[in-house]
Short mmCIF file of C-alpha atoms in Angstrom, two decimals:
data_model
loop_
_atom_site.label_atom_id
_atom_site.label_comp_id
_atom_site.label_asym_id
_atom_site.label_seq_id
_atom_site.Cartn_x
_atom_site.Cartn_y
_atom_site.Cartn_z
CA MET A 150 172.14 127.90 276.41
CA SER A 151 173.45 129.39 279.23
CA GLU A 152 172.05 127.12 281.74
CA GLN A 153 172.63 124.04 279.58
CA SER A 154 176.54 124.75 279.10
CA GLN A 155 176.33 125.29 283.42
CA SER A 156 174.46 122.23 284.25
CA ALA A 157 176.77 120.79 282.05
CA GLY A 158 179.17 120.75 284.72
CA GLY A 159 182.03 122.17 283.27
CA ALA A 160 182.45 119.39 280.15
CA PRO A 161 182.58 121.58 276.43
CA ASN A 162 179.33 121.59 273.75
CA ALA A 163 180.90 123.05 271.09
CA VAL A 164 183.94 123.21 269.62
CA VAL A 165 184.87 126.31 266.80
CA ILE A 166 188.29 126.53 265.24
CA GLY A 167 189.32 129.02 262.94
CA ALA A 168 192.19 129.00 260.24
CA SER A 169 193.59 130.67 257.25
CA ALA A 170 196.75 129.98 255.42
CA GLY A 171 197.34 126.66 255.43
CA ALA A 172 194.11 125.89 256.94
CA ILE A 173 193.41 122.99 254.60
CA GLN A 174 196.27 120.91 255.72
CA ALA A 175 196.01 121.37 259.54
CA LEU A 176 192.30 120.55 259.10
CA LEU A 177 193.25 117.49 257.47
CA HIS A 178 195.31 116.21 260.24
CA ILE A 179 192.08 117.63 262.90
CA LEU A 180 188.64 116.61 261.02
CA PRO A 181 189.22 113.09 259.65
CA ALA A 182 190.62 112.17 263.50
CA LEU A 183 187.31 112.70 264.40
CA PRO A 184 185.10 109.40 265.29
CA GLU A 185 181.20 109.35 263.89
CA ASP A 186 180.00 109.30 267.52
CA TYR A 187 181.83 112.47 268.06
CA THR A 188 179.78 114.17 270.55
CA LEU A 189 180.13 117.79 269.90
CA PRO A 190 179.38 120.36 266.84
CA VAL A 191 182.63 121.48 264.87
CA LEU A 192 182.00 125.55 263.74
CA ILE A 193 184.98 126.23 261.37
CA VAL A 194 185.85 129.60 260.27
CA VAL A 195 188.18 129.37 257.26
CA HIS A 196 188.83 132.57 255.56
CA VAL A 197 188.06 132.31 251.83
CA PRO A 198 187.74 134.17 248.51
CA ALA A 199 184.14 135.91 248.23
CA GLY A 200 182.02 135.25 245.28
CA ARG A 201 183.14 131.16 244.76
CA ARG A 202 181.22 128.63 246.21
CA SER A 203 183.10 126.92 248.45
CA GLU A 204 184.96 123.75 247.56
CA LEU A 205 185.65 122.82 251.39
CA THR A 206 182.84 121.09 252.43
CA ALA A 207 182.97 118.35 249.34
CA LEU A 208 186.95 117.87 250.10
CA PHE A 209 186.23 117.18 253.97
CA ALA A 210 182.99 115.14 253.62
CA ALA A 211 184.98 112.69 251.62
CA LYS A 212 187.44 112.65 253.87
CA CYS A 213 185.65 112.55 257.43
CA ARG A 214 183.12 110.32 259.33
CA LEU A 215 180.83 113.40 260.34
CA PRO A 216 178.66 114.88 258.46
CA VAL A 217 180.03 118.27 256.56
CA ALA A 218 178.49 121.07 255.50
CA GLU A 219 178.10 124.71 254.93
CA GLY A 220 176.31 126.54 257.89
CA GLU A 221 172.80 127.99 256.57
CA ASP A 222 170.77 130.82 258.24
CA LYS A 223 168.88 129.86 261.52
CA GLU A 224 170.11 125.62 261.42
CA PRO A 225 169.97 124.75 264.85
CA ILE A 226 173.06 123.38 265.87
CA LEU A 227 173.62 119.93 266.31
CA PRO A 228 176.06 117.53 268.47
CA GLY A 229 178.78 115.16 265.61
CA THR A 230 178.53 117.79 262.81
CA VAL A 231 180.87 119.87 261.16
CA THR A 232 180.11 123.32 259.82
CA PHE A 233 181.86 125.76 257.66
CA ALA A 234 180.64 129.35 257.39
CA PRO A 235 179.56 130.11 254.16
CA PRO A 236 181.82 132.34 251.78
CA ASP A 237 181.36 136.09 252.35
CA TYR A 238 178.93 135.63 255.21
CA HIS A 239 179.60 136.06 258.94
CA MET A 240 178.75 133.29 260.60
CA LEU A 241 177.37 133.69 264.80
CA VAL A 242 176.77 131.58 267.59
CA GLU A 243 172.54 132.42 268.78
CA PRO A 244 172.21 132.04 272.26
CA GLY A 245 169.38 129.19 271.84
CA GLY A 246 171.83 126.91 269.87
CA THR A 247 171.13 127.84 266.12
CA ILE A 248 173.19 129.70 263.65
CA SER A 249 172.50 132.78 262.27
CA LEU A 250 174.35 134.54 259.89
CA SER A 251 175.49 138.24 258.52
CA ARG A 252 176.85 140.58 255.97
CA ASP A 253 177.99 143.11 258.36
CA GLU A 254 181.16 144.83 257.69
CA GLN A 255 184.46 142.63 257.23
CA VAL A 256 187.03 142.22 260.25
CA PHE A 257 190.70 141.80 259.07
CA PHE A 258 189.60 142.16 255.28
CA SER A 259 187.73 138.90 256.05
CA ARG A 260 184.20 137.62 255.69
CA PRO A 261 183.94 134.84 257.18
CA SER A 262 185.82 136.51 260.22
CA ILE A 263 186.76 134.37 263.36
CA ASP A 264 186.46 136.84 265.75
CA VAL A 265 182.85 136.94 265.15
CA LEU A 266 182.30 133.58 265.08
CA PHE A 267 184.32 133.16 268.19
CA GLU A 268 182.84 135.89 270.21
CA SER A 269 179.31 134.83 269.59
CA ALA A 270 180.34 131.45 270.30
CA ALA A 271 181.71 131.85 274.02
CA ASP A 272 178.66 134.49 274.58
CA ALA A 273 176.14 131.55 273.85
CA TYR A 274 178.46 128.21 275.54
CA GLY A 275 179.91 129.85 277.83
CA PRO A 276 182.68 127.71 279.34
CA ALA A 277 181.28 125.29 277.94
CA LEU A 278 183.59 125.84 274.87
CA VAL A 279 186.39 124.76 273.21
CA GLY A 280 188.33 127.36 270.70
CA VAL A 281 191.29 126.62 268.47
CA VAL A 282 193.14 129.11 266.42
CA LEU A 283 195.71 127.36 263.71
CA THR A 284 197.84 128.39 261.23
CA GLY A 285 197.31 131.77 259.33
CA ALA A 286 199.08 135.22 258.45
CA ASN A 287 197.02 137.68 260.00
CA GLU A 288 195.29 138.37 263.58
CA ASP A 289 191.75 137.51 263.35
CA GLY A 290 190.99 135.04 266.07
CA ALA A 291 193.15 136.45 268.50
CA GLN A 292 190.64 138.64 270.30
CA GLY A 293 187.50 136.02 269.83
CA LEU A 294 190.14 133.59 271.63
CA ALA A 295 190.67 136.16 274.39
CA ALA A 296 186.54 136.26 274.84
CA VAL A 297 186.46 132.07 275.10
CA ALA A 298 188.81 132.44 277.47
CA GLN A 299 187.40 135.38 279.12
CA ALA A 300 183.77 133.40 279.23
CA GLY A 301 186.16 130.67 280.78
CA GLY A 302 186.55 128.04 278.09
CA VAL A 303 189.30 126.03 276.90
CA THR A 304 191.47 127.89 274.09
CA LEU A 305 193.84 126.03 272.13
CA VAL A 306 196.40 127.72 269.92
CA GLN A 307 198.42 126.02 266.79
CA ASP A 308 202.44 126.06 268.13
CA PRO A 309 203.65 128.63 265.78
CA ALA A 310 206.72 126.67 265.03
CA SER A 311 204.64 123.80 263.45
CA ALA A 312 202.00 126.14 261.62
CA TYR A 313 202.55 126.69 258.46
CA ALA A 314 201.51 130.88 258.56
CA ARG A 315 202.77 132.03 262.14
CA ALA A 316 201.38 135.07 262.58
CA MET A 317 198.02 133.72 263.76
CA PRO A 318 198.38 131.47 265.86
CA GLU A 319 201.61 133.60 267.65
CA ALA A 320 198.46 137.14 267.72
CA ALA A 321 196.35 134.07 269.62
CA LEU A 322 199.23 133.16 272.22
CA LYS A 323 199.63 137.00 272.45
CA ALA A 324 196.28 138.32 272.76
CA CYS A 325 194.75 135.33 275.15
CA ARG A 326 197.77 134.02 277.91
CA ALA A 327 195.63 131.29 279.12
CA ALA A 328 195.98 129.59 275.75
CA ARG A 329 198.01 126.17 275.39
CA ARG A 330 199.97 125.57 272.89
CA MET A 331 200.13 122.47 271.09
CA SER A 332 201.25 120.36 268.04
CA LEU A 333 198.03 118.88 265.58
CA ASP A 334 198.75 116.03 267.40
CA GLY A 335 198.01 117.60 270.72
CA ILE A 336 194.68 119.44 269.46
CA VAL A 337 193.63 116.11 268.21
CA ALA A 338 194.02 114.20 271.80
CA ALA A 339 192.28 117.70 273.16
CA LEU A 340 189.72 117.62 271.24
CA LEU A 341 188.91 114.08 271.50
CA ALA A 342 188.90 113.80 275.32
CA ALA A 343 186.70 116.62 275.03
CA GLY A 344 184.26 114.91 272.40
CA ARG A 345 184.00 111.68 274.08
CA ARG A 346 180.95 110.22 275.18
CA MET B 200 179.80 135.84 283.77
CA GLU B 201 178.19 138.16 286.28
CA ASP B 202 179.18 141.30 284.00
CA GLU B 203 177.66 139.71 280.60
CA LYS B 204 174.28 138.63 282.23
CA ILE B 205 174.35 142.67 283.32
CA GLU B 206 175.47 143.03 279.45
CA ASP B 207 172.33 141.19 277.96
CA ILE B 208 169.87 142.87 280.58
CA GLU B 209 171.26 146.42 279.47
CA ILE B 210 170.54 145.21 275.64
CA ARG B 211 167.27 144.38 276.09
CA LEU B 212 166.48 147.67 277.95
CA LEU B 213 168.16 149.70 275.39
CA LEU B 214 166.07 147.42 272.82
CA GLU B 215 162.94 148.65 274.51
CA ALA B 216 163.84 152.07 274.59
CA LEU B 217 164.48 152.71 270.77
CA TYR B 218 160.87 150.97 270.01
CA ARG B 219 159.03 153.09 272.26
CA ARG B 220 161.17 156.57 271.39
CA TYR B 221 161.84 155.92 267.99
CA HIS B 222 159.29 153.03 266.81
CA TYR B 223 162.58 151.28 265.55
CA ASP B 224 162.13 147.34 266.84
CA PHE B 225 164.80 145.53 266.79
CA ARG B 226 163.53 143.78 269.82
CA ASN B 227 163.10 140.55 267.68
CA TYR B 228 166.49 140.81 265.91
CA ALA B 229 169.26 137.69 266.04
CA GLN B 230 170.55 138.31 269.24
CA ALA B 231 174.20 137.45 268.22
CA SER B 232 174.49 140.06 264.83
CA ILE B 233 173.01 143.27 266.98
CA LYS B 234 174.53 143.13 269.92
CA ARG B 235 177.69 143.01 268.02
CA ARG B 236 176.89 146.43 265.78
CA LEU B 237 175.32 147.42 269.20
CA ARG B 238 178.73 147.15 270.62
CA GLN B 239 180.47 149.27 267.75
CA ALA B 240 177.79 152.08 268.29
CA ARG B 241 178.47 152.19 271.97
CA ASP B 242 181.94 152.42 271.40
CA ARG B 243 181.63 155.19 268.75
CA GLN B 244 179.18 157.21 270.81
CA GLY B 245 182.84 156.85 273.36
CA VAL B 246 180.14 155.49 276.07
CA ALA B 247 181.32 152.73 278.56
CA THR B 248 177.74 150.96 279.09
CA TYR B 249 174.46 150.45 277.03
CA SER B 250 172.90 152.25 279.61
CA ALA B 251 175.18 155.10 279.04
CA LEU B 252 174.11 154.45 275.61
CA GLN B 253 170.46 153.91 276.12
CA ASP B 254 170.49 157.96 278.17
CA LYS B 255 172.31 159.56 275.26
CA LEU B 256 170.04 158.10 272.99
CA LEU B 257 166.68 158.35 275.06
CA HIS B 258 167.59 162.52 275.39
CA ASP B 259 169.19 162.87 272.34
CA PRO B 260 167.52 162.73 269.18
CA ALA B 261 170.30 163.44 266.25
CA ALA B 262 172.77 161.30 268.19
CA ALA B 263 169.61 158.68 268.01
CA ALA B 264 169.18 158.86 264.17
CA GLY B 265 172.98 158.51 263.97
CA VAL B 266 172.89 155.07 265.36
CA LEU B 267 169.63 153.56 263.85
CA ARG B 268 171.12 154.62 260.54
CA PHE B 269 173.91 152.39 261.45
CA LEU B 270 172.19 149.96 262.75
CA THR B 271 169.69 149.37 259.78
CA VAL B 272 172.42 150.36 257.42
CA GLN B 273 173.56 147.11 254.66
CA VAL B 274 175.41 146.90 251.38
CA SER B 275 175.05 144.75 247.94
CA ASP B 276 176.03 144.84 244.94
CA PHE B 277 174.97 144.90 241.59
CA PHE B 278 173.92 141.13 240.11
CA ARG B 279 174.83 139.96 243.51
CA ASP B 280 175.01 135.68 243.17
CA PRO B 281 174.90 135.65 239.22
CA SER B 282 173.23 132.46 239.18
CA TYR B 283 170.34 133.79 241.30
CA PHE B 284 169.49 136.48 238.34
CA LYS B 285 170.49 133.79 235.54
CA ALA B 286 167.98 131.87 237.38
CA ILE B 287 165.10 134.33 237.36
CA ARG B 288 165.33 135.40 234.19
CA GLU B 289 165.85 131.48 232.10
CA THR B 290 163.15 129.52 234.68
CA VAL B 291 161.06 132.66 236.24
CA VAL B 292 160.41 135.40 233.75
CA PRO B 293 159.06 133.08 231.28
CA HIS B 294 156.15 132.92 234.17
CA LEU B 295 155.98 136.43 234.46
CA LYS B 296 155.90 136.85 230.53
CA THR B 297 151.81 135.21 230.67
CA TYR B 298 151.16 138.08 233.15
CA PRO B 299 149.33 141.40 231.54
CA SER B 300 151.02 143.31 234.72
CA LEU B 301 153.17 142.49 237.63
CA LYS B 302 154.08 143.87 240.72
CA VAL B 303 157.82 143.33 242.42
CA TRP B 304 158.55 144.40 245.60
CA ILE B 305 162.06 144.33 246.09
CA ALA B 306 162.46 144.10 250.32
CA GLY B 307 164.70 145.85 252.17
CA CYS B 308 166.42 147.69 248.83
CA SER B 309 168.95 148.90 250.87
CA ALA B 310 171.16 151.20 248.37
CA GLY B 311 169.12 149.98 245.24
CA GLU B 312 171.80 147.65 243.88
CA GLU B 313 168.98 144.39 243.36
CA LEU B 314 166.84 147.01 242.34
CA HIS B 315 167.90 148.33 239.19
CA SER B 316 169.67 144.92 239.04
CA PHE B 317 166.08 143.78 238.21
CA ALA B 318 164.98 146.62 236.54
CA ILE B 319 167.67 146.00 233.87
CA LEU B 320 166.31 142.02 233.92
CA PHE B 321 163.22 143.09 233.17
CA ARG B 322 163.82 145.47 230.39
CA GLU B 323 166.43 143.24 228.37
CA GLU B 324 163.19 140.27 229.06
CA GLY B 325 161.14 143.04 227.76
CA LEU B 326 158.63 143.43 230.70
CA GLU B 327 159.36 146.63 232.00
CA ASP B 328 156.69 148.31 230.88
CA ARG B 329 153.90 146.72 232.31
CA THR B 330 155.72 145.79 235.76
CA LEU B 331 155.78 148.07 238.65
CA PHE B 332 158.61 147.94 240.86
CA TYR B 333 158.32 148.88 244.80
CA ALA B 334 161.54 149.08 246.42
CA THR B 335 161.41 149.30 250.84
CA ASP B 336 164.14 149.83 253.19
CA ILE B 337 163.72 151.60 256.74
CA ASN B 338 166.55 152.87 256.41
CA GLN B 339 165.43 156.50 254.85
CA ASP B 340 169.46 157.16 254.01
CA ALA B 341 169.47 153.69 251.94
CA LEU B 342 165.80 154.88 250.17
CA GLU B 343 167.33 157.75 249.16
CA ALA B 344 170.11 156.56 248.23
CA ALA B 345 168.58 153.98 245.70
CA SER B 346 166.51 156.74 243.88
CA ARG B 347 169.41 158.39 243.23
CA GLY B 348 170.94 155.22 241.52
CA ILE B 349 174.55 156.51 241.67
CA TYR B 350 177.29 154.12 242.45
CA PRO B 351 181.02 154.24 242.88
CA LEU B 352 182.66 154.19 239.87
CA ASP B 353 185.32 151.39 240.94
CA ARG B 354 182.93 148.55 241.81
CA MET B 355 181.62 148.77 238.16
CA LYS B 356 184.23 146.25 237.09
CA ALA B 357 183.27 143.46 239.94
CA PHE B 358 179.54 144.51 238.77
CA THR B 359 179.96 144.20 234.75
CA GLU B 360 181.74 140.79 235.56
CA ASN B 361 178.79 140.10 237.81
CA TYR B 362 176.31 141.76 235.09
CA ARG B 363 178.19 138.97 232.67
CA LEU B 364 177.81 135.99 234.45
CA ALA B 365 173.93 136.36 235.23
CA GLY B 366 173.52 136.47 231.55
CA GLY B 367 173.11 139.76 230.16
CA LYS B 368 171.95 140.53 227.18
CA ALA B 369 174.43 144.14 226.88
CA SER B 370 177.17 145.57 228.36
CA LEU B 371 176.63 147.36 232.01
CA SER B 372 177.84 150.22 230.37
CA ASP B 373 174.96 150.59 228.39
CA TYR B 374 173.15 151.81 231.56
CA TYR B 375 175.03 154.18 233.42
CA SER B 376 176.87 157.37 232.21
CA THR B 377 179.79 158.47 234.55
CA GLY B 378 179.18 162.30 236.68
CA TYR B 379 179.20 163.04 240.18
CA GLY B 380 182.14 161.20 240.92
CA GLY B 381 180.76 157.77 240.63
CA ALA B 382 178.71 155.89 237.56
CA VAL B 383 174.88 157.36 237.31
CA PHE B 384 172.19 155.15 236.53
CA ASP B 385 169.87 155.81 233.75
CA LYS B 386 167.31 157.81 235.63
CA SER B 387 164.90 155.56 233.13
CA LEU B 388 165.34 152.52 235.15
CA ARG B 389 163.40 154.27 238.14
CA ASP B 390 160.85 155.51 236.11
CA ARG B 391 158.28 152.55 237.31
CA VAL B 392 159.63 152.21 240.68
CA VAL B 393 157.89 153.28 244.32
CA PHE B 394 160.26 153.92 246.98
CA SER B 395 158.86 153.66 250.20
CA ASP B 396 159.20 153.31 254.04
CA HIS B 397 158.30 149.95 254.97
CA SER B 398 159.39 147.35 258.04
CA LEU B 399 158.39 143.82 257.95
CA VAL B 400 158.66 144.34 261.76
CA THR B 401 155.52 146.41 262.22
CA ASP B 402 154.09 147.46 258.96
CA ALA B 403 151.50 145.31 256.62
CA VAL B 404 150.66 144.21 253.48
CA PHE B 405 150.41 146.61 250.77
CA SER B 406 149.87 145.27 247.36
CA GLU B 407 149.21 142.06 245.73
CA MET B 408 152.76 140.63 244.04
CA GLN B 409 153.84 138.81 241.38
CA LEU B 410 157.40 138.36 242.53
CA ILE B 411 159.20 139.22 246.10
CA SER B 412 163.02 139.78 246.29
CA CYS B 413 163.85 139.90 249.85
CA ARG B 414 167.85 138.56 250.20
CA ASN B 415 170.08 138.85 253.70
CA VAL B 416 167.45 140.45 254.67
CA MET B 417 166.10 137.65 257.31
CA ILE B 418 169.11 137.02 258.50
CA TYR B 419 169.29 139.59 260.87
CA PHE B 420 165.75 138.57 262.15
CA ASP B 421 164.97 135.81 264.99
CA ARG B 422 162.95 132.86 264.57
CA ASP B 423 159.60 134.39 265.14
CA LEU B 424 160.31 137.66 263.40
CA GLN B 425 161.31 135.87 260.01
CA ASP B 426 158.15 133.99 260.62
CA ARG B 427 156.46 137.53 260.88
CA ALA B 428 157.77 138.58 257.72
CA VAL B 429 157.47 135.45 255.59
CA GLY B 430 153.56 135.34 256.91
CA LEU B 431 153.90 139.32 255.10
CA PHE B 432 155.06 137.82 251.96
CA ARG B 433 152.56 134.69 252.02
CA ASP B 434 149.97 136.79 252.32
CA SER B 435 151.72 139.81 249.68
CA LEU B 436 151.98 136.91 246.73
CA GLY B 437 149.49 135.53 244.43
CA ARG B 438 149.19 132.27 243.98
CA GLY B 439 151.72 130.41 242.06
CA GLY B 440 153.70 133.95 243.20
CA PHE B 441 157.67 133.52 243.36
CA LEU B 442 160.27 134.68 246.14
CA GLY B 443 163.33 134.94 246.02
CA LEU B 444 166.11 134.54 249.05
CA GLY B 445 169.81 134.73 249.96
CA SER B 446 172.06 132.09 248.95
CA LYS B 447 171.77 130.84 252.70
CA GLU B 448 168.39 131.46 253.61
CA THR B 449 165.88 128.41 253.82
CA LEU B 450 161.66 128.10 254.28
CA ARG B 451 162.89 124.50 256.31
CA PHE B 452 162.19 126.24 259.53
CA SER B 453 159.72 128.32 259.25
CA GLU B 454 156.06 127.74 260.00
CA HIS B 455 155.08 128.95 256.62
CA VAL B 456 157.30 126.66 254.81
CA GLY B 457 153.92 124.95 253.85
CA ALA B 458 152.75 127.66 251.61
CA PHE B 459 155.92 127.64 249.54
CA SER B 460 157.24 124.77 246.96
CA GLU B 461 160.79 125.01 246.21
CA PHE B 462 161.10 126.56 242.53
CA VAL B 463 164.78 126.75 241.88
CA ARG B 464 165.92 124.87 244.77
CA GLU B 465 169.76 125.92 244.97
CA GLU B 466 168.90 129.48 243.82
CA LYS B 467 166.21 129.43 247.02
CA ILE B 468 163.56 130.83 244.87
CA TYR B 469 160.52 129.49 246.06
CA GLN B 470 156.72 129.46 244.57
CA ARG B 471 153.83 129.95 246.59
CA ARG B 472 151.60 126.98 246.14
CA GLN B 473 148.28 127.01 244.39
CA ALA B 474 146.01 125.66 246.90
#
């Protein structure tokens, strides 16, 4: 994967998004705006309570032009798909470009954790990754976004002033100096530019 | 970038060292999650690099034992994913009732939560007397905990709810008493259980089974190692035997997919094909 990402000459190979409180509204702004010929896989962690079947996939499948599913273990990561981490599992990216799941301990009281996805994706994709931290009320995602930046990836953060909950984007901006603070419209524009055919 | 490449070399060497010195084989574990655990182990040991960690673990068996326990520990719940146990009860048990004797393998039993769940379910379905359970894990502490059957009282509320949703016929509290600072599960539930140190990575088939439950264990393996483990299960199951996986696991990407049919698709319960 690292060879592949380097040969791409800086063009992204994947997008990772993390969101918590207020996630659905923010994602409803972003995901339906992605066209059906979008070229990147989009991997998403939303903090959801364990023990319930997530309704996120059904909700977004009905609103998106891209196929939306919950990640399964060892599934290949495909361009133009939206994959949510399943409730009560961490979702990670393996260097070969597949998903792996884990039931390791919670991070910031959460499983799935944004940090776990972002750190593994930064490892697998290196500079060919776009990391996005949206609204939320805790600090998950801050370290993960810093790892994306350290690997040379693009880092975007929802402007805390416009976020439903500002703690998470604020923590991400603090931990990741390279991150760009953006409106949701700005994030949509950046993701479209990154994944244009 | 340069630093990360060195780190990957170090991790590969560390896993090789653990295998040669202690015969624990993580070389084909899913890289992203083993890396995360190794990083935690490195930080807990207070060393800066994986090379330094390797040096320490090679020469300090006590430190190595602690790290190996940490790398292999898992936690589970009683009747985790209640719909899985409900499907076992409603659709698999009727098949099992046609056998005069049964062998059931809980592969990767961790601290015994799932084993006890099965033992309770089999007692309620009248299968207990004809069943031998094999509970295996590579973590010695976990096997000992499983054979003690004592769990924190504060988890009983959630476990009781799982038990109810799984179609439990009595009350979970009928199966335990309180003592030793926890919920002590009835010793008779473990009368027909063989606890054994067994590795899906390095060990072989040991008996013919009618049911194998191996949930959220193979998610820590890479594809090749998953194939090895599923191959073991294929060879351990009699024709028509059942294999239950975790809710987000699948045989779709396995080289052995053709040896199984989907028995209860949404619960990841597979059946060994007849021919």
